[in-house]
Amino acid sequence: MKDLTTQKVSDSTITPAERLKMARTHKGYSRKELAAITNIPEKSIEKYEYGSMEPNISRLQTLCEVLEINSESLLGMPESENETTRSESNHTKYFSEALDHIEEINCIRETGFAAEPTKALAHVEALQSALRFLGEDELKKLASAKGISTENMLNLGITELSLRIIDTAIYGVDLYNIEMSALSKLAEHYNLAPSHKIFWIEWENHEEIIHEIRAKFKSEAFYSTNFPNFSDKKLFPRNSEKYTDD
């Protein structure tokens, strides 16, 4: 994807709305043409460019793909380095970046993702990008630092370990630390079922139920005001501790 910093789009005084317009004009599209390509109403694009409305996750991704930019650049966040530079960089840089993005996500989550969904999503995408360049040992170190259970961690692949780090950033807790009975009640409330099974009686393990919870709340985490509060230990007791009222 193109680096819009060469067009001075990274200037901190430029708003995301202005960056979107600059990216569109740089590609030579009119609003009408961009609307036709993306299937996003021209009126909506106009509102995005005036800053009176923000695109949802799906539309943001579509705009970024068509305009050949990424959400970090569009929102004015520091642009990630290219692949060559990344491969030559010390992984400690990405470890620190991952921690910074997790802290930013934590702050936004405390006030509610629905208040700043686009910003929250951008930090999640940036966290995912940073995690891709960490080795297994660094991922385990980061997981332990964020309170993710290290039990049986030797059997975890890098992909699953990264997902658990992202889960913890979004939900405020490692979902594997929540009692199975509590997750089952949540799944029942939302009529969730194993997507890979036609007939089933009960959830087999945490991995199976968490897979469905991730799919259910992938977008709702950022836009729904009724998103479950996984940090509530009374509603979602932990495996290693029991919540009691003092």
Coordinates of N, CA and C in Angstrom, one line a residue:
M1 N 0.8 -1.2 0.0 CA 0.0 0.0 0.0 C 0.9 1.3 0.0
K2 N 0.4 2.3 -0.6 CA 1.2 3.5 -0.7 C 1.3 4.2 0.6
D3 N 2.5 4.9 0.8 CA 2.8 5.6 2.0 C 2.4 7.1 1.7
L4 N 1.3 7.5 2.3 CA 0.8 8.8 2.1 C 1.6 9.9 2.8
T5 N 2.6 9.5 3.5 CA 3.5 10.5 4.2 C 4.2 11.3 3.2
T6 N 4.4 10.7 2.0 CA 5.1 11.5 0.9 C 4.3 12.6 0.4
Q7 N 3.0 12.6 0.7 CA 2.1 13.6 0.3 C 1.8 14.6 1.5
K8 N 2.5 14.5 2.5 CA 2.4 15.3 3.7 C 1.0 15.0 4.4
V9 N 0.5 13.8 4.2 CA -0.8 13.5 4.8 C -0.5 13.1 6.3
S10 N 0.7 12.9 6.7 CA 1.0 12.5 8.1 C 1.0 13.7 9.0
D11 N 0.9 14.9 8.4 CA 0.9 16.1 9.2 C -0.2 16.0 10.3
S12 N 0.2 16.2 11.6 CA -0.7 16.0 12.7 C -1.9 17.0 12.7
T13 N -1.8 18.1 11.9 CA -2.9 19.0 11.8 C -3.9 18.6 10.9
I14 N -3.7 17.6 10.0 CA -4.6 17.1 9.1 C -5.5 16.1 9.7
T15 N -6.8 16.3 9.5 CA -7.8 15.3 10.1 C -7.9 14.1 9.2
P16 N -8.4 13.0 9.8 CA -8.7 11.8 9.0 C -9.6 12.1 7.8
A17 N -10.6 12.9 8.0 CA -11.5 13.3 6.9 C -10.8 13.9 5.8
E18 N -9.8 14.8 6.1 CA -9.0 15.5 5.1 C -8.1 14.5 4.4
R19 N -7.6 13.5 5.2 CA -6.7 12.5 4.6 C -7.4 11.7 3.6
L20 N -8.7 11.3 3.9 CA -9.5 10.5 3.0 C -9.7 11.3 1.7
K21 N -10.0 12.5 1.8 CA -10.2 13.3 0.6 C -8.9 13.4 -0.3
M22 N -7.8 13.6 0.4 CA -6.5 13.7 -0.3 C -6.2 12.4 -1.0
A23 N -6.5 11.3 -0.3 CA -6.2 9.9 -0.9 C -7.1 9.7 -2.1
R24 N -8.3 10.2 -2.0 CA -9.2 10.0 -3.2 C -8.8 10.8 -4.4
T25 N -8.4 12.1 -4.1 CA -8.0 12.9 -5.2 C -6.7 12.5 -5.8
H26 N -5.8 11.9 -4.9 CA -4.5 11.4 -5.4 C -4.7 10.3 -6.4
K27 N -5.7 9.5 -6.1 CA -6.0 8.4 -7.0 C -6.8 8.8 -8.3
G28 N -7.3 10.1 -8.3 CA -8.0 10.6 -9.4 C -9.4 10.3 -9.5
Y29 N -10.0 9.9 -8.3 CA -11.4 9.5 -8.3 C -12.3 10.7 -7.9
S30 N -13.4 10.8 -8.5 CA -14.5 11.8 -8.0 C -15.2 11.0 -6.9
R31 N -16.0 11.7 -6.1 CA -16.8 11.0 -5.1 C -17.8 10.0 -5.8
K32 N -18.3 10.4 -6.9 CA -19.2 9.5 -7.6 C -18.5 8.2 -8.1
E33 N -17.3 8.4 -8.6 CA -16.6 7.2 -9.1 C -16.2 6.3 -7.9
L34 N -15.8 6.9 -6.8 CA -15.4 6.1 -5.7 C -16.6 5.3 -5.1
A35 N -17.7 6.0 -5.1 CA -19.0 5.4 -4.7 C -19.3 4.2 -5.5
A36 N -19.1 4.3 -6.8 CA -19.5 3.2 -7.8 C -18.5 2.0 -7.6
I37 N -17.3 2.3 -7.3 CA -16.3 1.2 -7.1 C -16.5 0.5 -5.8
T38 N -16.8 1.2 -4.7 CA -16.9 0.7 -3.4 C -18.3 0.2 -3.0
N39 N -19.3 0.7 -3.7 CA -20.7 0.4 -3.4 C -21.0 1.1 -2.1
I40 N -20.3 2.2 -1.8 CA -20.7 3.1 -0.6 C -21.4 4.3 -1.2
P41 N -22.5 4.7 -0.6 CA -23.3 5.8 -1.2 C -22.4 7.1 -1.2
E42 N -22.6 7.8 -2.3 CA -21.8 9.0 -2.5 C -22.0 10.0 -1.4
K43 N -23.2 10.1 -0.8 CA -23.5 11.0 0.3 C -22.7 10.6 1.5
S44 N -22.6 9.3 1.7 CA -21.8 8.8 2.9 C -20.3 9.2 2.8
I45 N -19.8 9.1 1.5 CA -18.4 9.4 1.3 C -18.2 10.9 1.6
E46 N -19.2 11.7 1.1 CA -19.1 13.2 1.3 C -19.1 13.5 2.8
K47 N -19.9 12.8 3.6 CA -20.0 13.0 5.1 C -18.7 12.6 5.7
Y48 N -18.1 11.5 5.2 CA -16.8 11.0 5.8 C -15.7 12.1 5.5
E49 N -15.7 12.7 4.3 CA -14.7 13.7 4.0 C -15.0 15.1 4.7
Y50 N -16.2 15.3 5.1 CA -16.5 16.5 5.9 C -16.3 16.3 7.4
G51 N -16.1 15.0 7.8 CA -16.0 14.7 9.2 C -17.2 14.6 10.0
S52 N -18.4 14.6 9.3 CA -19.7 14.6 10.0 C -20.1 13.2 10.4
M53 N -19.4 12.2 9.8 CA -19.7 10.8 10.0 C -18.5 9.9 9.8
E54 N -18.3 8.8 10.6 CA -17.2 7.9 10.4 C -17.6 6.6 9.7
P55 N -16.8 6.1 8.9 CA -17.1 4.8 8.2 C -17.1 3.6 9.2
N56 N -17.9 2.6 9.0 CA -17.8 1.5 9.9 C -16.6 0.6 9.5
I57 N -16.3 -0.5 10.2 CA -15.2 -1.3 10.0 C -15.1 -1.8 8.5
S58 N -16.2 -2.3 8.1 CA -16.2 -2.9 6.7 C -16.0 -1.8 5.7
R59 N -16.6 -0.7 5.8 CA -16.4 0.4 4.8 C -15.0 1.0 4.9
L60 N -14.4 1.1 6.1 CA -13.1 1.6 6.3 C -12.1 0.7 5.5
Q61 N -12.3 -0.6 5.7 CA -11.4 -1.6 5.0 C -11.5 -1.5 3.5
T62 N -12.8 -1.3 3.0 CA -13.0 -1.2 1.6 C -12.3 0.0 1.0
L63 N -12.5 1.2 1.7 CA -11.9 2.4 1.2 C -10.4 2.3 1.2
C64 N -9.8 1.7 2.2 CA -8.4 1.6 2.3 C -7.8 0.7 1.2
E65 N -8.6 -0.4 0.9 CA -8.1 -1.3 -0.2 C -8.2 -0.6 -1.6
V66 N -9.3 0.1 -1.8 CA -9.4 0.8 -3.1 C -8.5 2.0 -3.3
L67 N -8.2 2.7 -2.2 CA -7.3 3.9 -2.3 C -5.9 3.5 -2.0
E68 N -5.6 2.2 -1.8 CA -4.3 1.7 -1.6 C -3.6 2.4 -0.4
I69 N -4.2 2.5 0.7 CA -3.7 3.1 1.9 C -4.0 2.1 3.1
N70 N -3.5 2.3 4.3 CA -3.9 1.5 5.4 C -4.5 2.4 6.4
S71 N -5.2 1.8 7.4 CA -6.0 2.6 8.4 C -5.1 3.4 9.2
E72 N -3.9 2.9 9.5 CA -2.9 3.7 10.3 C -2.6 5.0 9.7
S73 N -2.3 5.0 8.4 CA -2.0 6.2 7.6 C -3.2 7.1 7.5
L74 N -4.4 6.5 7.3 CA -5.6 7.3 7.1 C -5.9 8.1 8.4
L75 N -5.7 7.4 9.6 CA -6.0 8.0 10.9 C -4.9 8.9 11.5
G76 N -3.8 8.9 10.7 CA -2.7 9.8 11.2 C -1.8 9.1 12.2
M77 N -1.9 7.8 12.3 CA -1.0 7.0 13.2 C 0.4 6.8 12.5
P78 N 1.4 6.6 13.3 CA 2.8 6.4 12.7 C 2.7 5.2 11.7
E79 N 3.2 5.5 10.5 CA 3.2 4.5 9.4 C 4.1 3.3 9.7
S80 N 3.7 2.1 9.6 CA 4.5 1.0 9.8 C 5.6 0.9 8.7
E81 N 6.8 0.4 9.1 CA 7.9 0.3 8.1 C 7.6 -0.8 7.1
N82 N 8.4 -0.7 6.0 CA 8.2 -1.7 4.9 C 8.8 -3.0 5.3
E83 N 8.5 -4.0 4.5 CA 8.9 -5.4 4.9 C 10.5 -5.5 5.0
T84 N 11.2 -4.9 4.1 CA 12.7 -5.0 4.2 C 13.2 -4.4 5.5
T85 N 12.7 -3.2 5.8 CA 13.2 -2.5 7.1 C 12.8 -3.4 8.3
R86 N 11.6 -3.9 8.3 CA 11.1 -4.7 9.4 C 12.0 -5.9 9.6
S87 N 12.4 -6.6 8.5 CA 13.2 -7.8 8.7 C 14.6 -7.5 9.3
E88 N 15.0 -6.2 9.1 CA 16.4 -5.8 9.6 C 16.3 -5.2 11.0
S89 N 15.1 -4.9 11.4 CA 14.9 -4.2 12.7 C 15.0 -5.2 13.9
N90 N 15.4 -4.7 15.0 CA 15.4 -5.5 16.2 C 14.0 -5.7 16.7
H91 N 13.6 -6.9 17.0 CA 12.2 -7.3 17.4 C 11.8 -6.5 18.6
T92 N 12.7 -6.0 19.4 CA 12.4 -5.3 20.6 C 11.5 -4.1 20.3
K93 N 11.7 -3.5 19.1 CA 10.9 -2.4 18.6 C 9.5 -2.8 18.5
Y94 N 9.2 -3.9 18.0 CA 7.8 -4.4 17.8 C 7.2 -4.8 19.1
F95 N 8.0 -5.3 20.0 CA 7.5 -5.7 21.3 C 7.0 -4.4 22.0
S96 N 7.8 -3.3 22.0 CA 7.4 -2.1 22.6 C 6.2 -1.5 21.9
E97 N 6.1 -1.6 20.6 CA 5.0 -1.1 19.8 C 3.7 -1.8 20.3
A98 N 3.8 -3.2 20.4 CA 2.7 -4.0 20.8 C 2.2 -3.6 22.2
L99 N 3.1 -3.4 23.1 CA 2.7 -2.9 24.4 C 2.0 -1.6 24.4
D100 N 2.5 -0.6 23.6 CA 1.9 0.7 23.4 C 0.5 0.6 22.9
H101 N 0.3 -0.2 21.9 CA -1.0 -0.3 21.3 C -2.0 -1.0 22.2
I102 N -1.5 -2.0 23.0 CA -2.4 -2.6 24.0 C -2.8 -1.6 25.0
E103 N -1.9 -0.7 25.5 CA -2.3 0.3 26.5 C -3.3 1.3 25.9
E104 N -3.1 1.6 24.6 CA -4.1 2.5 24.0 C -5.5 1.9 23.9
I105 N -5.5 0.6 23.5 CA -6.8 -0.1 23.4 C -7.4 -0.2 24.8
N106 N -6.6 -0.5 25.8 CA -7.1 -0.5 27.2 C -7.8 0.8 27.6
C107 N -7.2 1.9 27.3 CA -7.8 3.2 27.6 C -9.1 3.4 26.9
I108 N -9.1 3.1 25.6 CA -10.4 3.3 24.8 C -11.5 2.4 25.3
R109 N -11.1 1.1 25.7 CA -12.1 0.2 26.2 C -12.7 0.6 27.5
E110 N -12.0 1.3 28.3 CA -12.5 1.7 29.6 C -13.6 2.8 29.4
T111 N -13.5 3.6 28.4 CA -14.5 4.6 28.1 C -15.6 4.1 27.2
G112 N -15.3 2.9 26.5 CA -16.3 2.3 25.6 C -15.8 2.4 24.2
F113 N -15.6 1.3 23.5 CA -15.2 1.3 22.1 C -16.1 2.1 21.2
A114 N -17.4 2.0 21.6 CA -18.4 2.7 20.7 C -18.2 4.2 20.6
A115 N -17.5 4.8 21.5 CA -17.2 6.2 21.5 C -16.2 6.5 20.4
E116 N -15.2 5.6 20.2 CA -14.2 5.8 19.2 C -13.9 4.5 18.5
P117 N -14.8 4.0 17.8 CA -14.6 2.7 17.1 C -13.5 2.6 16.1
T118 N -13.4 3.7 15.3 CA -12.4 3.7 14.2 C -11.0 3.7 14.8
K119 N -10.8 4.5 15.8 CA -9.5 4.6 16.5 C -9.1 3.3 17.1
A120 N -10.1 2.7 17.8 CA -9.9 1.4 18.5 C -9.5 0.4 17.5
L121 N -10.2 0.3 16.3 CA -9.9 -0.7 15.3 C -8.5 -0.5 14.7
A122 N -8.1 0.8 14.5 CA -6.8 1.1 14.0 C -5.7 0.6 14.9
H123 N -5.9 0.7 16.2 CA -4.9 0.2 17.2 C -4.9 -1.3 17.2
V124 N -6.0 -1.9 17.0 CA -6.0 -3.4 17.0 C -5.3 -3.9 15.8
E125 N -5.5 -3.2 14.6 CA -4.8 -3.6 13.4 C -3.3 -3.4 13.5
A126 N -2.9 -2.3 14.2 CA -1.5 -2.0 14.4 C -0.9 -3.1 15.3
L127 N -1.7 -3.5 16.3 CA -1.2 -4.5 17.3 C -1.0 -5.8 16.5
Q128 N -1.9 -6.2 15.7 CA -1.8 -7.4 14.9 C -0.5 -7.3 14.0
S129 N -0.3 -6.2 13.4 CA 0.9 -6.0 12.6 C 2.2 -6.2 13.4
A130 N 2.2 -5.6 14.6 CA 3.4 -5.7 15.4 C 3.7 -7.2 15.9
L131 N 2.6 -7.9 16.2 CA 2.7 -9.3 16.7 C 3.3 -10.2 15.6
R132 N 3.0 -9.9 14.3 CA 3.5 -10.7 13.2 C 5.0 -10.8 13.2
F133 N 5.7 -9.8 13.8 CA 7.2 -9.7 13.7 C 7.8 -10.1 15.0
L134 N 7.1 -10.7 15.9 CA 7.6 -11.2 17.2 C 7.8 -12.7 17.1
G135 N 8.9 -13.1 17.7 CA 9.2 -14.6 17.8 C 8.4 -15.2 18.9
E136 N 8.4 -16.5 19.0 CA 7.6 -17.2 20.0 C 8.0 -16.8 21.4
D137 N 9.3 -16.7 21.7 CA 9.7 -16.3 23.0 C 9.2 -14.9 23.4
E138 N 9.2 -14.0 22.5 CA 8.7 -12.7 22.8 C 7.2 -12.6 22.9
L139 N 6.5 -13.5 22.1 CA 5.0 -13.5 22.3 C 4.7 -14.1 23.7
K140 N 5.4 -15.1 24.1 CA 5.2 -15.7 25.4 C 5.5 -14.7 26.5
K141 N 6.5 -13.9 26.3 CA 6.9 -12.9 27.3 C 5.8 -11.8 27.4
L142 N 5.3 -11.4 26.2 CA 4.2 -10.4 26.2 C 2.9 -11.0 26.8
A143 N 2.6 -12.2 26.5 CA 1.4 -12.9 27.0 C 1.5 -12.9 28.5
S144 N 2.6 -13.3 29.1 CA 2.8 -13.4 30.5 C 2.6 -12.0 31.2
A145 N 3.2 -11.0 30.5 CA 3.1 -9.6 31.0 C 1.7 -9.1 31.1
K146 N 0.8 -9.6 30.2 CA -0.6 -9.1 30.1 C -1.5 -10.1 30.9
G147 N -1.0 -11.0 31.7 CA -1.8 -11.8 32.5 C -2.5 -13.0 31.8
I148 N -1.9 -13.4 30.7 CA -2.4 -14.6 30.0 C -1.9 -15.8 30.6
S149 N -2.7 -16.8 30.8 CA -2.3 -18.0 31.4 C -1.2 -18.7 30.7
T150 N -0.2 -19.1 31.4 CA 1.0 -19.7 30.7 C 0.9 -21.3 30.8
E151 N -0.2 -21.7 31.3 CA -0.4 -23.2 31.4 C -0.6 -23.8 30.1
N152 N 0.2 -24.8 29.8 CA 0.2 -25.5 28.5 C 0.6 -24.6 27.3
M153 N 1.3 -23.5 27.7 CA 1.7 -22.6 26.6 C 2.7 -23.2 25.6
L154 N 3.4 -24.2 26.1 CA 4.3 -24.9 25.1 C 3.6 -25.5 24.0
N155 N 2.3 -25.8 24.1 CA 1.6 -26.5 23.1 C 0.9 -25.5 22.2
L156 N 1.0 -24.2 22.5 CA 0.3 -23.2 21.7 C 1.1 -22.8 20.5
G157 N 0.5 -22.6 19.3 CA 1.1 -22.1 18.2 C 1.2 -20.6 18.2
I158 N 2.1 -20.0 17.4 CA 2.2 -18.6 17.4 C 0.9 -17.9 17.0
T159 N 0.2 -18.4 16.1 CA -1.1 -17.8 15.7 C -2.1 -17.7 16.9
E160 N -2.3 -18.9 17.6 CA -3.2 -18.9 18.7 C -2.7 -18.0 19.8
L161 N -1.4 -18.0 20.1 CA -0.9 -17.1 21.1 C -1.2 -15.6 20.8
S162 N -1.0 -15.3 19.5 CA -1.3 -13.9 19.1 C -2.7 -13.6 19.3
L163 N -3.6 -14.5 18.9 CA -5.0 -14.3 19.1 C -5.4 -14.1 20.5
R164 N -4.8 -14.8 21.4 CA -5.1 -14.6 22.8 C -4.6 -13.3 23.4
I165 N -3.5 -12.8 22.8 CA -3.0 -11.4 23.2 C -4.0 -10.4 22.7
I166 N -4.5 -10.6 21.5 CA -5.5 -9.6 20.9 C -6.8 -9.7 21.7
D167 N -7.2 -10.9 22.0 CA -8.4 -11.1 22.8 C -8.3 -10.3 24.1
T168 N -7.2 -10.4 24.8 CA -7.0 -9.8 26.1 C -7.1 -8.3 25.9
A169 N -6.5 -7.8 24.8 CA -6.6 -6.3 24.6 C -8.0 -5.9 24.4
I170 N -8.8 -6.6 23.6 CA -10.1 -6.2 23.2 C -11.1 -6.4 24.4
Y171 N -11.0 -7.6 25.0 CA -12.0 -8.0 26.0 C -11.6 -7.7 27.4
G172 N -10.3 -7.3 27.6 CA -9.8 -7.0 29.0 C -9.5 -8.2 29.8
V173 N -9.5 -9.4 29.2 CA -9.2 -10.6 30.0 C -8.9 -11.7 28.9
D174 N -8.0 -12.7 29.3 CA -7.8 -13.8 28.5 C -9.0 -14.7 28.6
L175 N -9.8 -14.9 27.5 CA -11.0 -15.7 27.6 C -10.8 -17.1 28.1
Y176 N -9.6 -17.6 28.0 CA -9.3 -19.0 28.5 C -9.3 -19.0 30.0
N177 N -9.2 -17.8 30.6 CA -9.1 -17.8 32.1 C -10.5 -17.7 32.7
I178 N -11.6 -17.6 31.8 CA -12.9 -17.5 32.3 C -13.5 -18.9 32.4
E179 N -14.3 -19.2 33.5 CA -14.8 -20.5 33.7 C -15.7 -20.9 32.5
M180 N -15.6 -22.1 32.1 CA -16.3 -22.7 31.0 C -17.8 -22.5 31.1
S181 N -18.3 -22.6 32.3 CA -19.8 -22.5 32.6 C -20.3 -21.1 32.2
A182 N -19.5 -20.1 32.5 CA -19.9 -18.7 32.3 C -19.9 -18.5 30.8
L183 N -18.9 -19.0 30.0 CA -18.8 -18.8 28.6 C -20.0 -19.6 27.9
S184 N -20.4 -20.7 28.5 CA -21.5 -21.5 28.0 C -22.8 -20.7 28.1
K185 N -23.0 -20.1 29.2 CA -24.2 -19.3 29.4 C -24.3 -18.1 28.4
L186 N -23.1 -17.5 28.2 CA -23.0 -16.4 27.2 C -23.4 -17.0 25.8
A187 N -22.8 -18.1 25.5 CA -23.1 -18.7 24.2 C -24.6 -19.0 24.0
E188 N -25.2 -19.6 25.1 CA -26.6 -19.9 25.1 C -27.5 -18.7 24.9
H189 N -27.1 -17.6 25.6 CA -27.8 -16.3 25.5 C -27.8 -15.8 24.0
Y190 N -26.7 -16.0 23.3 CA -26.7 -15.5 21.9 C -26.9 -16.6 20.9
N191 N -27.4 -17.8 21.4 CA -27.7 -18.9 20.5 C -26.5 -19.3 19.6
L192 N -25.3 -19.3 20.2 CA -24.1 -19.8 19.5 C -24.0 -21.3 19.5
A193 N -23.5 -21.8 18.5 CA -23.2 -23.3 18.4 C -22.0 -23.5 17.6
P194 N -21.3 -24.7 17.7 CA -20.1 -25.0 17.0 C -20.4 -24.9 15.5
S195 N -19.8 -24.1 14.7 CA -20.0 -23.9 13.3 C -19.6 -25.1 12.5
H196 N -18.7 -26.0 13.1 CA -18.2 -27.1 12.3 C -19.0 -28.4 12.6
K197 N -20.1 -28.3 13.4 CA -20.9 -29.5 13.8 C -22.3 -29.3 13.4
I198 N -22.9 -30.4 12.9 CA -24.3 -30.4 12.6 C -25.1 -30.7 13.9
F199 N -24.7 -31.8 14.6 CA -25.3 -32.2 15.8 C -24.3 -32.1 17.0
W200 N -24.8 -31.5 18.1 CA -23.9 -31.5 19.2 C -24.8 -31.4 20.5
I201 N -24.1 -31.8 21.6 CA -24.8 -31.8 22.9 C -24.3 -30.7 23.8
E202 N -23.0 -30.6 23.9 CA -22.4 -29.6 24.7 C -21.0 -29.2 24.2
W203 N -20.5 -28.1 24.7 CA -19.2 -27.6 24.2 C -18.1 -28.5 24.8
E204 N -17.1 -28.8 23.9 CA -16.1 -29.8 24.3 C -15.0 -29.1 25.1
N205 N -14.7 -27.9 24.8 CA -13.5 -27.2 25.5 C -13.6 -25.7 25.2
H206 N -12.6 -25.0 25.9 CA -12.6 -23.6 25.7 C -12.3 -23.2 24.3
E207 N -11.4 -23.9 23.6 CA -11.1 -23.5 22.2 C -12.3 -23.5 21.3
E208 N -13.2 -24.5 21.5 CA -14.3 -24.6 20.6 C -15.3 -23.4 20.8
I209 N -15.6 -23.1 22.1 CA -16.5 -22.0 22.4 C -15.9 -20.6 22.1
I210 N -14.7 -20.5 22.4 CA -14.0 -19.2 22.2 C -14.0 -18.9 20.7
H211 N -13.8 -19.9 19.9 CA -13.8 -19.7 18.4 C -15.1 -19.0 18.0
E212 N -16.2 -19.4 18.5 CA -17.5 -18.9 18.2 C -17.7 -17.5 18.8
I213 N -17.2 -17.3 20.0 CA -17.4 -16.0 20.7 C -16.6 -14.9 19.9
R214 N -15.4 -15.3 19.4 CA -14.6 -14.4 18.6 C -15.4 -14.0 17.3
A215 N -16.0 -15.0 16.7 CA -16.7 -14.7 15.4 C -17.9 -13.8 15.7
K216 N -18.6 -14.0 16.8 CA -19.8 -13.3 17.2 C -19.5 -11.8 17.5
F217 N -18.4 -11.6 18.2 CA -18.1 -10.2 18.7 C -17.0 -9.5 18.0
K218 N -16.6 -10.0 16.8 CA -15.5 -9.4 16.1 C -15.8 -8.0 15.8
S219 N -17.0 -7.7 15.3 CA -17.4 -6.3 15.0 C -18.1 -5.6 16.1
E220 N -19.0 -6.4 16.8 CA -19.8 -5.8 17.9 C -18.9 -5.2 19.0
A221 N -17.7 -5.7 19.2 CA -16.9 -5.2 20.3 C -16.6 -3.7 20.1
F222 N -16.6 -3.2 18.9 CA -16.3 -1.8 18.6 C -17.5 -0.9 18.4
Y223 N -18.7 -1.5 18.1 CA -19.8 -0.7 17.8 C -21.0 -0.9 18.8
S224 N -21.1 -2.0 19.4 CA -22.3 -2.3 20.3 C -22.1 -1.7 21.7
T225 N -23.2 -1.0 22.2 CA -23.1 -0.5 23.6 C -23.6 -1.6 24.5
N226 N -24.0 -2.7 24.0 CA -24.5 -3.8 24.9 C -23.4 -5.0 24.9
F227 N -22.2 -4.6 24.6 CA -21.2 -5.6 24.6 C -20.9 -6.2 26.0
P228 N -20.8 -7.5 26.1 CA -20.5 -8.1 27.4 C -19.3 -7.6 28.1
N229 N -19.4 -7.3 29.4 CA -18.3 -6.8 30.2 C -17.5 -8.0 30.8
F230 N -16.6 -8.5 30.0 CA -15.8 -9.7 30.4 C -15.0 -9.5 31.6
S231 N -14.7 -8.2 32.0 CA -13.9 -7.9 33.1 C -14.7 -8.1 34.4
D232 N -16.0 -8.2 34.3 CA -16.8 -8.4 35.5 C -16.7 -9.8 36.0
K233 N -16.0 -10.0 37.2 CA -15.6 -11.3 37.7 C -16.9 -12.0 38.3
K234 N -17.9 -11.3 38.6 CA -19.1 -11.9 39.1 C -19.9 -12.6 37.9
L235 N -19.9 -11.9 36.8 CA -20.6 -12.5 35.6 C -19.7 -13.5 34.9
F236 N -18.4 -13.2 34.9 CA -17.5 -14.1 34.2 C -16.3 -14.5 35.2
P237 N -16.6 -15.4 36.2 CA -15.6 -15.8 37.1 C -14.4 -16.5 36.5
R238 N -13.3 -16.4 37.1 CA -12.0 -16.9 36.5 C -11.8 -18.4 36.9
N239 N -11.1 -19.1 36.2 CA -10.8 -20.5 36.5 C -10.0 -20.6 37.8
S240 N -9.1 -19.7 38.0 CA -8.2 -19.7 39.1 C -8.7 -19.1 40.4
E241 N -9.9 -18.5 40.3 CA -10.4 -17.8 41.5 C -11.9 -17.7 41.5
K242 N -12.5 -17.6 42.6 CA -13.9 -17.5 42.7 C -14.2 -16.1 43.2
Y243 N -15.2 -15.5 42.6 CA -15.6 -14.1 43.0 C -16.6 -14.2 44.1
T244 N -16.4 -13.4 45.2 CA -17.3 -13.3 46.3 C -17.5 -11.9 46.6
D245 N -18.8 -11.5 47.0 CA -19.1 -10.2 47.5 C -18.5 -10.0 48.9
D246 N -17.8 -8.9 49.0 CA -17.2 -8.6 50.4 C -18.3 -8.0 51.3

